XYZ file of N, CA and C in Angstrom:
270
model
N 17.120 12.150 -24.616
C 15.759 11.728 -24.405
C 14.959 12.822 -23.699
N 15.543 13.397 -22.659
C 14.848 14.446 -21.923
C 14.642 15.665 -22.818
N 15.621 15.961 -23.644
C 15.510 17.092 -24.556
C 14.337 16.948 -25.517
N 14.024 15.731 -25.909
C 12.904 15.532 -26.836
C 11.559 15.773 -26.160
N 11.505 15.694 -24.832
C 10.258 15.926 -24.106
C 10.078 17.384 -23.705
N 11.124 18.167 -23.760
C 11.067 19.557 -23.336
C 10.342 20.399 -24.378
N 9.575 21.371 -23.898
C 8.885 22.302 -24.787
C 8.666 23.610 -24.036
N 8.157 24.589 -24.732
C 7.870 25.880 -24.113
C 6.679 25.743 -23.173
N 6.752 26.431 -22.043
C 5.668 26.382 -21.060
C 4.695 27.511 -21.333
N 3.420 27.174 -21.510
C 2.381 28.174 -21.721
C 1.351 28.024 -20.602
N 1.320 28.963 -19.641
C 0.389 28.839 -18.517
C -1.082 28.887 -18.946
N -1.368 29.405 -20.125
C -2.753 29.452 -20.606
C -3.291 28.056 -20.929
N -2.394 27.113 -21.148
C -2.806 25.741 -21.454
C -3.300 24.991 -20.214
N -2.913 25.446 -19.031
C -3.334 24.793 -17.796
C -4.785 25.148 -17.497
N -5.599 24.146 -17.262
C -7.012 24.360 -16.973
C -7.362 23.603 -15.703
N -7.930 24.339 -14.755
C -8.380 23.715 -13.525
C -9.848 23.328 -13.711
N -10.099 22.039 -13.789
C -11.478 21.575 -13.970
C -12.323 21.906 -12.747
N -11.736 21.859 -11.577
C -12.467 22.182 -10.351
C -12.924 23.640 -10.383
N -12.014 24.557 -10.711
C -12.372 25.981 -10.762
C -13.426 26.241 -11.828
N -13.264 25.575 -12.986
C -14.219 25.758 -14.077
C -15.608 25.307 -13.654
N -15.699 24.124 -13.021
C -16.990 23.602 -12.592
C -17.593 24.433 -11.461
N -16.750 24.884 -10.538
C -17.229 25.712 -9.437
C -17.764 27.036 -9.955
N -17.066 27.628 -10.904
C -17.515 28.894 -11.494
C -18.866 28.712 -12.185
N -19.031 27.621 -12.929
C -20.300 27.353 -13.601
C -21.414 27.148 -12.575
N -21.135 26.478 -11.485
C -22.111 26.243 -10.437
C -22.530 27.553 -9.778
N -21.553 28.406 -9.473
C -21.864 29.686 -8.836
C -22.661 30.593 -9.767
N -22.320 30.593 -11.043
C -23.057 31.407 -12.005
C -24.495 30.914 -12.138
N -24.699 29.602 -12.119
C -26.050 29.050 -12.188
C -26.840 29.423 -10.935
N -26.200 29.404 -9.791
C -26.854 29.752 -8.530
C -27.247 31.226 -8.530
N -26.355 32.093 -9.037
C -26.658 33.528 -9.114
C -27.784 33.802 -10.102
N -27.924 32.988 -11.124
C -28.989 33.167 -12.115
C -30.325 32.655 -11.582
N -30.335 32.064 -10.382
C -31.566 31.612 -9.766
C -31.932 30.179 -10.097
N -31.047 29.450 -10.703
C -31.328 28.053 -11.036
C -31.261 27.196 -9.771
N -32.062 26.135 -9.769
C -32.037 25.193 -8.657
C -30.833 24.267 -8.833
N -30.038 24.155 -7.806
C -28.841 23.321 -7.857
C -29.150 22.008 -7.135
N -29.022 20.910 -7.855
C -29.260 19.593 -7.270
C -27.924 18.988 -6.841
N -27.950 18.397 -5.685
C -26.731 17.732 -5.195
C -26.460 16.511 -6.058
N -25.204 16.271 -6.388
C -24.897 15.100 -7.206
C -25.158 13.816 -6.420
N -25.539 12.783 -7.143
C -25.794 11.490 -6.506
C -24.455 10.836 -6.177
N -24.290 10.486 -4.931
C -23.040 9.872 -4.495
C -23.138 8.359 -4.633
N -22.120 7.786 -5.198
C -22.046 6.336 -5.338
C -20.972 5.849 -4.378
N -21.403 5.062 -3.422
C -20.443 4.540 -2.450
C -19.865 3.226 -2.959
N -18.569 3.182 -3.026
C -17.889 1.943 -3.390
C -17.510 1.246 -2.101
N -17.977 0.038 -1.972
C -17.700 -0.699 -0.743
C -16.350 -1.401 -0.869
N -15.519 -1.142 0.113
C -14.200 -1.775 0.157
C -14.354 -3.185 0.705
N -13.510 -4.084 0.252
C -13.594 -5.440 0.785
C -13.250 -5.452 2.276
N -14.003 -6.216 3.030
C -13.788 -6.309 4.471
C -12.798 -7.437 4.733
N -11.751 -7.108 5.464
C -10.717 -8.087 5.777
C -10.802 -8.411 7.257
N -10.862 -9.687 7.572
C -10.866 -10.127 8.960
C -9.416 -10.139 9.425
N -9.028 -9.102 10.161
C -7.629 -8.958 10.580
C -7.177 -10.088 11.495
N -8.054 -10.540 12.366
C -7.675 -11.612 13.282
C -7.400 -12.891 12.500
N -8.234 -13.190 11.511
C -8.029 -14.390 10.705
C -6.748 -14.263 9.879
N -6.470 -13.060 9.355
C -5.241 -12.844 8.597
C -4.014 -13.038 9.485
N -4.098 -12.570 10.731
C -2.995 -12.751 11.675
C -2.793 -14.224 12.003
N -3.879 -14.932 12.216
C -3.769 -16.360 12.507
C -3.118 -17.112 11.341
N -3.529 -16.771 10.124
C -2.959 -17.430 8.947
C -1.474 -17.117 8.829
N -1.104 -15.885 9.123
C 0.297 -15.489 9.047
C 1.134 -16.224 10.084
N 0.616 -16.337 11.293
C 1.340 -17.035 12.359
C 1.474 -18.511 12.020
N 0.395 -19.113 11.517
C 0.439 -20.527 11.161
C 1.451 -20.774 10.052
N 1.503 -19.869 9.083
C 2.467 -20.008 7.988
C 3.894 -19.873 8.506
N 4.122 -18.908 9.397
C 5.460 -18.705 9.951
C 5.888 -19.901 10.796
N 4.978 -20.443 11.562
C 5.315 -21.597 12.394
C 5.569 -22.832 11.545
N 4.902 -22.953 10.450
C 5.097 -24.087 9.566
C 6.444 -24.048 8.883
N 7.000 -22.901 8.662
C 8.283 -22.775 7.970
C 9.464 -22.882 8.931
N 9.322 -22.426 10.158
C 10.444 -22.421 11.098
C 10.985 -23.818 11.403
N 10.148 -24.793 11.695
C 10.701 -26.120 11.991
C 11.473 -26.694 10.813
N 11.060 -26.432 9.618
C 11.761 -26.957 8.450
C 13.159 -26.342 8.357
N 13.276 -25.062 8.632
C 14.585 -24.399 8.587
C 15.469 -24.908 9.718
N 14.893 -25.055 10.912
C 15.674 -25.525 12.058
C 16.131 -26.960 11.840
N 15.276 -27.787 11.264
C 15.637 -29.179 11.000
C 16.762 -29.249 9.978
N 16.747 -28.386 8.996
C 17.795 -28.366 7.982
C 19.131 -27.955 8.607
N 19.098 -27.015 9.526
C 20.327 -26.590 10.197
C 20.890 -27.718 11.065
N 19.991 -28.430 11.793
C 20.444 -29.526 12.647
C 21.061 -30.639 11.811
N 20.453 -30.950 10.700
C 20.966 -32.001 9.829
C 22.322 -31.606 9.272
N 22.454 -30.353 8.882
C 23.713 -29.864 8.323
C 24.805 -29.896 9.395
N 24.474 -29.481 10.613
C 25.452 -29.460 11.700
C 25.873 -30.876 12.076
N 24.937 -31.798 12.106
C 25.252 -33.176 12.470
C 26.130 -33.835 11.408
N 25.905 -33.507 10.148
C 26.687 -34.140 9.092
C 28.101 -33.585 9.011
N 28.310 -32.333 9.431
C 29.647 -31.754 9.365
C 30.536 -32.288 10.477
N 29.954 -32.607 11.632
C 30.704 -33.206 12.731
C 31.568 -32.217 13.477
N 31.923 -31.110 12.902
C 32.798 -30.155 13.561
C 32.056 -29.046 14.265
N 30.775 -29.104 14.296
C 30.028 -28.012 14.876
C 29.897 -28.135 16.384
N 30.164 -29.291 16.946
C 30.046 -29.467 18.387
C 31.365 -29.108 19.051
N 31.246 -28.420 20.155
C 32.436 -28.038 20.885
C 32.779 -29.123 21.901
N 34.037 -29.339 22.061
C 34.456 -30.309 23.074
C 34.644 -29.576 24.392
N 34.143 -30.193 25.443
C 34.212 -29.584 26.753
C 35.243 -30.351 27.578
N 36.165 -29.606 28.175
C 37.190 -30.229 29.002
C 36.563 -30.701 30.301
N 36.910 -31.891 30.721
C 36.373 -32.437 31.980
C 37.541 -32.712 32.930
N 37.295 -32.559 34.189
C 38.323 -32.838 35.186
C 38.206 -34.275 35.641
N 39.337 -34.879 35.852
C 39.346 -36.247 36.343
C 39.814 -36.282 37.756
């Protein structure tokens, strides 16, 4: 499979778009053309309320723990052998 993807490497095939665009920009500037700054489009990231996310996480964790603990207690009580006997002095 890897052999089918292998081919001869030709460094002339590699093109740096950044270098190409920068060269065109510099040549335009040297020719006296006015260079306009590109319009920036700001993408707004979704705002996450970290405190609310933490509260939800804690509430979810607390809701699951009692169920697990209750299952363990029920299992231990039904087996009967989980309690240790303590020797008492008379």
